[in-house]
């Protein structure tokens, strides 16, 4: 198990004896290369995870109907931007509060100068046993934004823009940083022995729980469930959806690989390599499993299931991408893909309308991935893994539900029936995504 | 202020005492790691800025009408390719002429063998205090190409292909390298104390000035301004435009981060991290500012303004991405986003037809970013910043105007009225971008 | 000439004398930085080549008609996933069998535990004179997948899904690893002095030969060749095709640059830089050559030819991206672009229906690039280069043809006439790619 930032041990200096000056054999200069390597890992990993924001935007734009594409794009660029501001304004310091973790401390941090400028952004404050604070901040920020991206897909095609964005403010400024601090900020879950390497639960299931709360309160799209059957509402652009999936797959190498949090030793960089190989394998296995299963079950392979299968494979391996063998990554990812094929229709049976399948992919496969950690990672247990999932699930679901209820009461969260039928693009934004093409 | 290449100090070797051989305590081997780190910075930064060429292509293809998409795509891949050849053939050596900067020297360089092969591409010529010449060339080339990308968007939907490409030859071979050499080649502007870290003026405003000259000489699209009002001509594919924006945002980490020009010391890599964090913040702030402002002004949030707001935030921070705090990046970027919302209709009032909003985003926000440098960067002044903007502006605008006039006189720069109305794709290229979809 | 993995010499340790501990002048610690740098090269190069899978998907989705887009996307994500699994399950160990290369050895490897888990994935087994095995595996895997991507474009719009995927199983598990092992596994071609730096023949021409065999056996699309003339069937989305080309161009920096297989010395990282610069130049030259040539020949520049020209430039430089000067890269790439313009109609005259132009781009330009190596690379000869092309060509073509024939006999490889006319999306998958847009 790897803890982020506060608990990161002085890996670099320990692993490599300091190299001395030949000129003066009694004095030792610190080796700066591990600091540089780990900083580069965060910067490269960070820009790859940033790229996932584009992946979610394309996936969701491709899976909604053409009349709601502009709105979905607007939500995606806005939510990322809000996450970037809120995580800086509140989240980062809330998530890494240091050792004395108290409610009073939280409030104190909120009003301290460090909220506006994380300590150590300057080179003069560099802690050579880790990485630059700026790179760490940059990397962590992207995880916060990812959590918000998950929500927007589920609630597409019927939620109003501004209430959704206000929810994003709360999610990225408070909900995510608080639950993530329980583990990555050195909080009680990490003390309890919970293990979630890159965030199957902390990021993906958390986003999924927030989405689930929203979906239940918001209700399904008009006409989705009619006379006991589910009416298909096919996505308008599967090329974009496929592009989005490839983007997410690419970004995931940064998501999981960067979560090694160190690249300055032979051991660390070898581990990052294993993580890359396992992440790729889990995605491939999830895609193939969904492809074959849809062929068997429906006699026709299903592209959107295959795409979601790849994503579910990625989510599944995220809790423990380092320890499994490649064969382990294969079966863990494949089960992720199978989960998608079975839970998408299950949700529909429960009349939970999840437009892009984010709940199967991020919530259910995220739980699966978290529970699979003990198969390969020593010192973990199913009980503690379940404790982590349940406590984060309850916290995120309940707080999200409260926020959604308040937003519903205060300003309403759903567009009018007419606006929904005409499409949010024209009714809410007055701008079509594809104005030149006549609708079929 | 950072000067490119010629003036880059021997940062690496100075910062780290050379490590000796234990076997022979009196002899010191040079530390090669800074050379490798900085070379990697250029290669990674370079491929990210390359990726911006795809971003411009997608942004512009999304913002033109469907009947002009093939032409816009053709221009984008052609202009990048021409820039790659011209910057090698002339630009690189013109831009970094060394110390003895004279017109005669320029001409001499043009006919010297180093034009065809930059000195030092081979490992044997490696200068260990900087980075490989090949990586530097690769990185700088991408900046030259970016300048040309800016022009193509403004002039879309009415300019002929070949005159545009001939302009690109002049811009990337001569105009850009000459003005950029004033600063990054150690020329008179850098001597004067001008500061433009990654090119708000040298790249973005310069591209904007060249575009402005073209727009004035080319005139607006048929039907754009009618009876005193502006006729909206909405982009045909906002999903592509959003994708293009995300691509540009991603590429900008390389654009600004790579412009640190060094990554081999704790200080340098920590600075690169600050730049990444600030760049992201400015983009986010620009997007949020434009989103809120369009909601307030027009009662409906505007996606294309939000996209351009993010880009304007990026342009704004580009002149000084290192020194501001994160809060500084926020307000500098936010003003960039506000500039876009106000100057897009202003240009229309002046009947300057800028199809994708490149002049507000790159020219106006570029000037703003350059003028904002003294707020955070010691040793800079508003007067000298203004001097830089004005001198580069006059040079690029006048020379571009002359070139456009010559092209207009010699071969004409505008397609026929009929071709413009039918769309450039069928009339000029005989190839539709979306032949299977009927037009609305 | 560079050999992959097995023959990679202990570059890193040799190039840099081990640095000692000042504390104990008689003992030398190994320098771990070259190991880390080369591992990072593989990881970064690997994710760039992964990204090419998205590039092929977009290129092909853009060049097929809208009624076959879902199928083409399905094939692309499926073939990459299958390649990832097969290369692990069989290919990697088959390709690098070590010194004692025998058929019996091959079979033994297939049933050895190392098939399921390449030796040395753990840090404890790290060989400090190279890079982590995981990163090497990750990088090599992407080359195997690329080979399969080439095939899918040629055979689009008429081949059944499952026979195609079964062919991919054989290609990625056996055909590619066997022929690639002849060179990169230290086999007989590398002993003979054949030189193919990053795979103009081993990857691109090989994929092209497999595609050619398939195209001949599958036959052209219905209506493609009628009364002695070729009926144009324009691609449905040139924006996607252009995006795909840019993605491939970006990924190629990893493809060629990573094939240096070392980044831990001044010489190696300087070489990687040269490769980046040359790769970019060849692509640009290929695009410009095709643009100008189509203008001259057809009076109208052709976007799809220009895109394929860029790709052909990239394929052409892939056999020798290190040794040519930038001028060398220019003319080698330009000839690649010219080849495309001439061979696309030639194939049509021979009634070989290659939907996306993969045979001109990957097979013909791949042969050209391989034959051009001796112009700049010492110790190579046209005869041995031809030997390599011919032997790999015969092997891949014959084995592929046998596999295609078996598939045709056993299950049929072509969809019904009705399915082809209605489009594979509805008839085979029941899912349209763009359901909201009416067809023109």
Tab-separated table of C-alpha atoms in Angstrom, chain B residues 50-391:
chain	number	residue	atom	x	y	z
B	50	UNK	CA	3.374	19.162	-31.879
B	51	UNK	CA	0.071	17.864	-30.592
B	52	UNK	CA	-1.226	21.448	-30.590
B	53	UNK	CA	-1.167	21.286	-34.398
B	54	UNK	CA	-3.859	18.623	-34.117
B	55	UNK	CA	-5.660	20.832	-31.611
B	56	UNK	CA	-5.784	23.773	-33.991
B	57	UNK	CA	-6.948	21.471	-36.794
B	58	UNK	CA	-9.811	20.096	-34.711
B	59	UNK	CA	-10.783	23.464	-33.235
B	60	UNK	CA	-10.943	25.073	-36.659
B	61	UNK	CA	-12.619	22.112	-38.351
B	62	UNK	CA	-15.256	22.277	-35.630
B	63	UNK	CA	-15.831	26.019	-35.906
B	64	UNK	CA	-16.184	26.321	-39.679
B	65	UNK	CA	-19.319	25.303	-41.546
B	66	UNK	CA	-19.430	21.751	-42.870
B	67	UNK	CA	-18.931	22.897	-46.464
B	68	UNK	CA	-15.430	24.191	-45.625
B	69	UNK	CA	-14.127	21.460	-43.324
B	70	UNK	CA	-11.973	19.556	-45.819
B	71	UNK	CA	-10.263	22.807	-46.817
B	72	UNK	CA	-9.590	23.751	-43.202
B	73	UNK	CA	-8.108	20.331	-42.498
B	74	UNK	CA	-5.962	20.523	-45.621
B	75	UNK	CA	-4.644	23.938	-44.593
B	76	UNK	CA	-3.765	22.714	-41.134
B	77	UNK	CA	-1.800	19.645	-42.103
B	78	UNK	CA	-0.118	21.554	-44.931
B	79	UNK	CA	0.871	24.557	-42.818
B	80	UNK	CA	2.454	22.377	-40.174
B	81	UNK	CA	4.395	20.447	-42.792
B	82	UNK	CA	5.568	23.631	-44.488
B	83	UNK	CA	6.609	25.119	-41.141
B	84	UNK	CA	8.638	21.986	-40.399
B	85	UNK	CA	10.516	22.332	-43.654
B	86	UNK	CA	10.957	26.127	-43.668
B	87	UNK	CA	12.083	26.342	-40.063
B	88	UNK	CA	14.792	23.821	-40.888
B	89	UNK	CA	15.649	25.347	-44.252
B	90	UNK	CA	15.898	28.944	-43.024
B	91	UNK	CA	14.264	29.720	-39.721
B	92	UNK	CA	16.318	27.995	-37.061
B	93	UNK	CA	19.622	29.516	-38.053
B	94	UNK	CA	18.032	32.870	-38.785
B	95	UNK	CA	16.548	32.882	-35.292
B	96	UNK	CA	19.750	31.966	-33.464
B	97	UNK	CA	22.384	33.792	-35.442
B	98	UNK	CA	24.874	33.885	-32.600
B	99	UNK	CA	26.494	36.994	-31.209
B	100	UNK	CA	27.392	38.971	-34.296
B	101	UNK	CA	23.890	39.877	-35.333
B	102	UNK	CA	23.901	41.703	-38.707
B	103	UNK	CA	21.895	41.685	-41.901
B	104	UNK	CA	24.953	40.447	-43.727
B	105	UNK	CA	25.248	37.688	-41.180
B	106	UNK	CA	21.653	36.705	-41.851
B	107	UNK	CA	22.293	36.440	-45.548
B	108	UNK	CA	25.474	34.545	-44.915
B	109	UNK	CA	23.678	32.037	-42.759
B	110	UNK	CA	21.093	31.515	-45.452
B	111	UNK	CA	23.751	30.256	-47.806
B	112	UNK	CA	25.904	28.431	-45.319
B	113	UNK	CA	25.895	24.679	-44.907
B	114	UNK	CA	24.510	25.026	-41.395
B	115	UNK	CA	21.204	25.992	-42.905
B	116	UNK	CA	20.807	22.496	-44.191
B	117	UNK	CA	22.051	20.865	-41.016
B	118	UNK	CA	22.105	22.690	-37.692
B	119	UNK	CA	25.472	22.396	-36.047
B	120	UNK	CA	25.722	19.905	-33.267
B	121	UNK	CA	23.077	17.374	-34.237
B	122	UNK	CA	25.617	14.677	-33.564
B	123	UNK	CA	26.454	13.342	-30.165
B	124	UNK	CA	30.093	14.125	-30.757
B	125	UNK	CA	29.237	17.819	-30.716
B	126	UNK	CA	27.126	17.634	-27.559
B	127	UNK	CA	27.498	20.631	-25.259
B	128	UNK	CA	27.011	19.074	-21.860
B	129	UNK	CA	25.936	22.316	-20.262
B	130	UNK	CA	22.661	22.467	-22.186
B	131	UNK	CA	20.795	19.805	-24.148
B	132	UNK	CA	21.081	18.047	-27.485
B	133	UNK	CA	20.801	20.416	-30.450
B	134	UNK	CA	18.350	18.033	-32.109
B	135	UNK	CA	15.952	18.235	-29.177
B	136	UNK	CA	16.249	22.023	-29.061
B	137	UNK	CA	15.594	22.244	-32.810
B	138	UNK	CA	12.617	19.909	-32.478
B	139	UNK	CA	11.157	21.986	-29.646
B	140	UNK	CA	11.688	25.399	-31.289
B	141	UNK	CA	10.254	24.178	-34.572
B	142	UNK	CA	6.936	23.529	-32.893
B	143	UNK	CA	6.686	27.157	-31.759
B	144	UNK	CA	7.224	28.333	-35.298
B	145	UNK	CA	4.458	26.038	-36.526
B	146	UNK	CA	2.095	27.255	-33.810
B	147	UNK	CA	2.433	30.826	-35.069
B	148	UNK	CA	1.205	29.712	-38.478
B	149	UNK	CA	-1.670	27.688	-37.014
B	150	UNK	CA	-3.101	30.852	-35.489
B	151	UNK	CA	-3.468	32.530	-38.884
B	152	UNK	CA	-5.435	29.774	-40.583
B	153	UNK	CA	-8.438	30.019	-38.267
B	154	UNK	CA	-9.073	33.723	-38.766
B	155	UNK	CA	-8.970	33.550	-42.542
B	156	UNK	CA	-11.041	30.394	-42.917
B	157	UNK	CA	-13.940	29.869	-45.317
B	158	UNK	CA	-12.813	32.338	-47.996
B	159	UNK	CA	-9.051	32.305	-48.583
B	160	UNK	CA	-7.522	30.299	-51.404
B	161	UNK	CA	-5.282	27.422	-50.434
B	162	UNK	CA	-2.076	28.226	-52.271
B	163	UNK	CA	-1.708	31.943	-51.470
B	164	UNK	CA	-2.317	31.025	-47.843
B	165	UNK	CA	0.414	28.393	-47.979
B	166	UNK	CA	2.815	30.815	-49.642
B	167	UNK	CA	2.172	33.218	-46.776
B	168	UNK	CA	2.990	30.365	-44.396
B	169	UNK	CA	6.307	29.888	-46.192
B	170	UNK	CA	7.215	33.526	-45.544
B	171	UNK	CA	5.855	33.556	-42.004
B	172	UNK	CA	7.621	30.411	-40.811
B	173	UNK	CA	10.816	30.913	-42.794
B	174	UNK	CA	11.336	34.623	-42.164
B	175	UNK	CA	8.805	36.714	-40.240
B	176	UNK	CA	8.604	34.559	-37.122
B	177	UNK	CA	12.310	33.676	-36.923
B	178	UNK	CA	13.321	37.324	-37.309
B	179	UNK	CA	11.040	38.752	-34.642
B	180	UNK	CA	11.628	35.805	-32.324
B	181	UNK	CA	15.379	36.280	-32.675
B	182	UNK	CA	15.028	39.792	-31.245
B	183	UNK	CA	14.219	38.146	-27.930
B	184	UNK	CA	15.099	34.455	-27.899
B	185	UNK	CA	18.067	34.799	-30.239
B	186	UNK	CA	19.643	37.268	-27.857
B	187	UNK	CA	18.640	40.271	-29.954
B	188	UNK	CA	17.885	43.864	-29.036
B	189	UNK	CA	14.609	43.216	-27.224
B	190	UNK	CA	16.216	40.821	-24.800
B	191	UNK	CA	18.983	43.373	-24.273
B	192	UNK	CA	16.308	45.972	-23.540
B	193	UNK	CA	14.856	43.836	-20.768
B	194	UNK	CA	11.727	42.588	-22.514
B	195	UNK	CA	10.260	39.483	-20.911
B	196	UNK	CA	8.148	36.908	-22.750
B	197	UNK	CA	8.773	33.534	-21.176
B	198	UNK	CA	7.059	31.211	-23.644
B	199	UNK	CA	5.693	33.581	-26.242
B	200	UNK	CA	2.455	35.465	-25.459
B	201	UNK	CA	3.761	38.092	-27.858
B	202	UNK	CA	6.486	36.324	-29.840
B	203	UNK	CA	4.204	33.479	-30.844
B	204	UNK	CA	0.573	34.271	-30.075
B	205	UNK	CA	0.286	38.016	-30.637
B	206	UNK	CA	2.620	37.670	-33.628
B	207	UNK	CA	0.346	35.045	-35.158
B	208	UNK	CA	-2.590	37.291	-34.316
B	209	UNK	CA	-1.032	40.322	-36.025
B	210	UNK	CA	-0.372	38.284	-39.163
B	211	UNK	CA	-3.981	37.081	-39.049
B	212	UNK	CA	-5.305	40.604	-38.529
B	213	UNK	CA	-3.424	41.919	-41.541
B	214	UNK	CA	-4.841	39.081	-43.606
B	215	UNK	CA	-8.392	39.601	-42.338
B	216	UNK	CA	-8.336	43.300	-43.196
B	217	UNK	CA	-7.039	42.722	-46.718
B	218	UNK	CA	-9.168	39.650	-47.367
B	219	UNK	CA	-12.418	41.141	-46.083
B	220	UNK	CA	-15.289	39.388	-44.302
B	221	UNK	CA	-17.201	36.357	-45.546
B	222	UNK	CA	-20.132	37.012	-47.869
B	223	UNK	CA	-23.240	37.702	-45.831
B	224	UNK	CA	-21.476	37.979	-42.506
B	225	UNK	CA	-22.329	41.653	-41.980
B	226	UNK	CA	-25.705	42.651	-43.355
B	227	UNK	CA	-27.726	45.767	-42.753
B	228	UNK	CA	-25.601	46.707	-39.772
B	229	UNK	CA	-25.927	43.424	-37.937
B	230	UNK	CA	-23.739	40.374	-37.614
B	231	UNK	CA	-25.132	37.167	-39.038
B	232	UNK	CA	-24.159	34.145	-36.917
B	233	UNK	CA	-22.460	31.384	-38.866
B	234	UNK	CA	-22.251	28.613	-36.258
B	235	UNK	CA	-19.516	26.020	-36.304
B	236	UNK	CA	-20.479	22.648	-37.677
B	237	UNK	CA	-19.074	20.366	-34.997
B	238	UNK	CA	-18.712	21.580	-31.415
B	239	UNK	CA	-17.501	18.179	-30.237
B	240	UNK	CA	-14.447	18.600	-32.466
B	241	UNK	CA	-14.005	22.190	-31.276
B	242	UNK	CA	-14.045	21.006	-27.663
B	243	UNK	CA	-11.617	18.222	-28.464
B	244	UNK	CA	-9.340	20.769	-30.110
B	245	UNK	CA	-9.444	22.937	-27.003
B	246	UNK	CA	-8.525	20.035	-24.738
B	247	UNK	CA	-5.683	19.107	-27.091
B	248	UNK	CA	-4.358	22.664	-27.011
B	249	UNK	CA	-4.650	22.774	-23.215
B	250	UNK	CA	-2.649	19.548	-22.986
B	251	UNK	CA	-0.056	20.757	-25.445
B	252	UNK	CA	0.353	23.987	-23.511
B	253	UNK	CA	2.017	22.139	-20.640
B	254	UNK	CA	4.818	21.426	-23.078
B	255	UNK	CA	4.669	24.910	-24.546
B	256	UNK	CA	5.128	26.687	-21.224
B	257	UNK	CA	6.851	23.975	-19.201
B	258	UNK	CA	9.432	23.223	-21.856
B	259	UNK	CA	10.264	26.915	-22.114
B	260	UNK	CA	12.052	26.632	-18.780
B	261	UNK	CA	14.771	25.217	-21.081
B	262	UNK	CA	16.328	23.206	-18.282
B	263	UNK	CA	15.283	20.309	-16.094
B	264	UNK	CA	18.500	19.034	-14.617
B	265	UNK	CA	18.507	20.763	-11.251
B	266	UNK	CA	16.157	20.841	-8.291
B	267	UNK	CA	15.439	24.479	-9.031
B	268	UNK	CA	14.638	23.943	-12.697
B	269	UNK	CA	12.374	20.968	-12.297
B	270	UNK	CA	10.580	22.656	-9.416
B	271	UNK	CA	10.066	25.646	-11.682
B	272	UNK	CA	8.676	23.433	-14.436
B	273	UNK	CA	6.180	22.106	-11.886
B	274	UNK	CA	5.055	25.625	-10.923
B	275	UNK	CA	4.610	26.400	-14.603
B	276	UNK	CA	2.432	23.324	-15.106
B	277	UNK	CA	0.248	24.256	-12.136
B	278	UNK	CA	-0.033	27.912	-13.176
B	279	UNK	CA	-0.769	27.058	-16.788
B	280	UNK	CA	-3.592	24.770	-15.751
B	281	UNK	CA	-4.995	27.350	-13.352
B	282	UNK	CA	-5.019	30.139	-15.933
B	283	UNK	CA	-6.888	27.957	-18.431
B	284	UNK	CA	-9.447	26.925	-15.829
B	285	UNK	CA	-9.949	30.519	-14.723
B	286	UNK	CA	-10.359	31.725	-18.306
B	287	UNK	CA	-13.003	29.086	-18.969
B	288	UNK	CA	-14.957	29.770	-15.786
B	289	UNK	CA	-14.795	33.540	-16.318
B	290	UNK	CA	-16.158	33.262	-19.855
B	291	UNK	CA	-18.837	30.780	-18.752
B	292	UNK	CA	-20.107	33.029	-15.949
B	293	UNK	CA	-19.826	36.201	-18.005
B	294	UNK	CA	-21.819	34.826	-20.925
B	295	UNK	CA	-24.460	33.614	-18.483
B	296	UNK	CA	-24.665	37.096	-16.949
B	297	UNK	CA	-24.569	39.013	-20.235
B	298	UNK	CA	-26.614	36.762	-22.493
B	299	UNK	CA	-28.546	34.676	-19.920
B	300	UNK	CA	-27.171	31.603	-21.642
B	301	UNK	CA	-23.701	30.167	-21.153
B	302	UNK	CA	-21.844	29.990	-24.448
B	303	UNK	CA	-19.714	26.915	-25.148
B	304	UNK	CA	-17.549	28.423	-27.873
B	305	UNK	CA	-16.846	31.449	-25.667
B	306	UNK	CA	-15.955	29.102	-22.822
B	307	UNK	CA	-13.563	27.173	-25.043
B	308	UNK	CA	-11.991	30.391	-26.259
B	309	UNK	CA	-11.925	31.607	-22.655
B	310	UNK	CA	-9.789	28.634	-21.670
B	311	UNK	CA	-7.479	29.289	-24.615
B	312	UNK	CA	-7.255	33.000	-23.768
B	313	UNK	CA	-6.368	32.071	-20.199
B	314	UNK	CA	-3.568	29.929	-21.576
B	315	UNK	CA	-2.303	32.663	-23.880
B	316	UNK	CA	-2.434	35.174	-21.020
B	317	UNK	CA	-0.206	33.159	-18.693
B	318	UNK	CA	2.286	32.294	-21.420
B	319	UNK	CA	4.378	35.454	-21.083
B	320	UNK	CA	5.005	34.745	-17.411
B	321	UNK	CA	3.956	31.285	-16.276
B	322	UNK	CA	6.654	30.886	-13.650
B	323	UNK	CA	6.571	33.824	-11.291
B	324	UNK	CA	2.891	34.340	-10.401
B	325	UNK	CA	1.339	32.542	-7.471
B	326	UNK	CA	-1.548	30.222	-8.269
B	327	UNK	CA	-3.840	33.097	-7.340
B	328	UNK	CA	-1.938	35.280	-9.779
B	329	UNK	CA	-2.429	32.720	-12.525
B	330	UNK	CA	-6.118	32.655	-11.655
B	331	UNK	CA	-6.768	36.348	-12.109
B	332	UNK	CA	-4.468	36.754	-15.092
B	333	UNK	CA	-6.221	33.855	-16.818
B	334	UNK	CA	-9.679	35.057	-15.800
B	335	UNK	CA	-9.058	38.458	-17.377
B	336	UNK	CA	-8.002	36.589	-20.513
B	337	UNK	CA	-11.387	34.868	-20.542
B	338	UNK	CA	-13.196	38.167	-19.991
B	339	UNK	CA	-11.256	39.770	-22.841
B	340	UNK	CA	-12.596	37.155	-25.234
B	341	UNK	CA	-16.214	37.737	-24.308
B	342	UNK	CA	-15.863	41.480	-24.874
B	343	UNK	CA	-13.610	41.585	-27.929
B	344	UNK	CA	-15.346	38.984	-30.089
B	345	UNK	CA	-18.406	41.252	-30.621
B	346	UNK	CA	-16.136	44.320	-30.851
B	347	UNK	CA	-14.320	42.820	-33.845
B	348	UNK	CA	-17.650	42.087	-35.465
B	349	UNK	CA	-18.677	45.712	-34.939
B	350	UNK	CA	-15.508	46.707	-36.809
B	351	UNK	CA	-16.451	44.192	-39.504
B	352	UNK	CA	-13.257	42.255	-39.011
B	353	UNK	CA	-14.331	38.690	-39.687
B	354	UNK	CA	-12.335	36.288	-37.540
B	355	UNK	CA	-13.938	32.886	-38.054
B	356	UNK	CA	-12.663	31.121	-34.949
B	357	UNK	CA	-11.913	34.057	-32.654
B	358	UNK	CA	-8.150	33.777	-33.020
B	359	UNK	CA	-7.547	37.524	-32.777
B	360	UNK	CA	-9.231	37.934	-29.375
B	361	UNK	CA	-7.636	34.748	-28.073
B	362	UNK	CA	-4.104	35.058	-29.409
B	363	UNK	CA	-3.595	38.748	-30.176
B	364	UNK	CA	-5.561	40.616	-27.510
B	365	UNK	CA	-5.029	38.108	-24.706
B	366	UNK	CA	-1.406	37.786	-25.824
B	367	UNK	CA	-0.891	41.512	-25.373
B	368	UNK	CA	-2.658	41.350	-22.017
B	369	UNK	CA	-0.449	38.501	-20.845
B	370	UNK	CA	2.686	40.327	-21.905
B	371	UNK	CA	1.638	43.505	-20.110
B	372	UNK	CA	0.797	41.510	-16.965
B	373	UNK	CA	4.334	40.214	-16.538
B	374	UNK	CA	5.572	43.086	-14.350
B	375	UNK	CA	2.957	42.301	-11.694
B	376	UNK	CA	4.971	39.275	-10.656
B	377	UNK	CA	8.337	39.316	-12.399
B	378	UNK	CA	11.084	41.430	-10.920
B	379	UNK	CA	13.171	43.540	-13.231
B	380	UNK	CA	10.471	44.014	-15.825
B	381	UNK	CA	8.584	47.208	-16.622
B	382	UNK	CA	5.323	48.057	-18.353
B	383	UNK	CA	7.181	50.429	-20.678
B	384	UNK	CA	9.586	47.810	-21.958
B	385	UNK	CA	6.815	45.244	-22.228
B	386	UNK	CA	4.829	47.743	-24.302
B	387	UNK	CA	7.912	48.415	-26.414
B	388	UNK	CA	8.164	44.704	-27.181
B	389	UNK	CA	4.521	44.356	-28.085
B	390	UNK	CA	4.525	47.476	-30.248
B	391	UNK	CA	7.740	46.746	-32.111
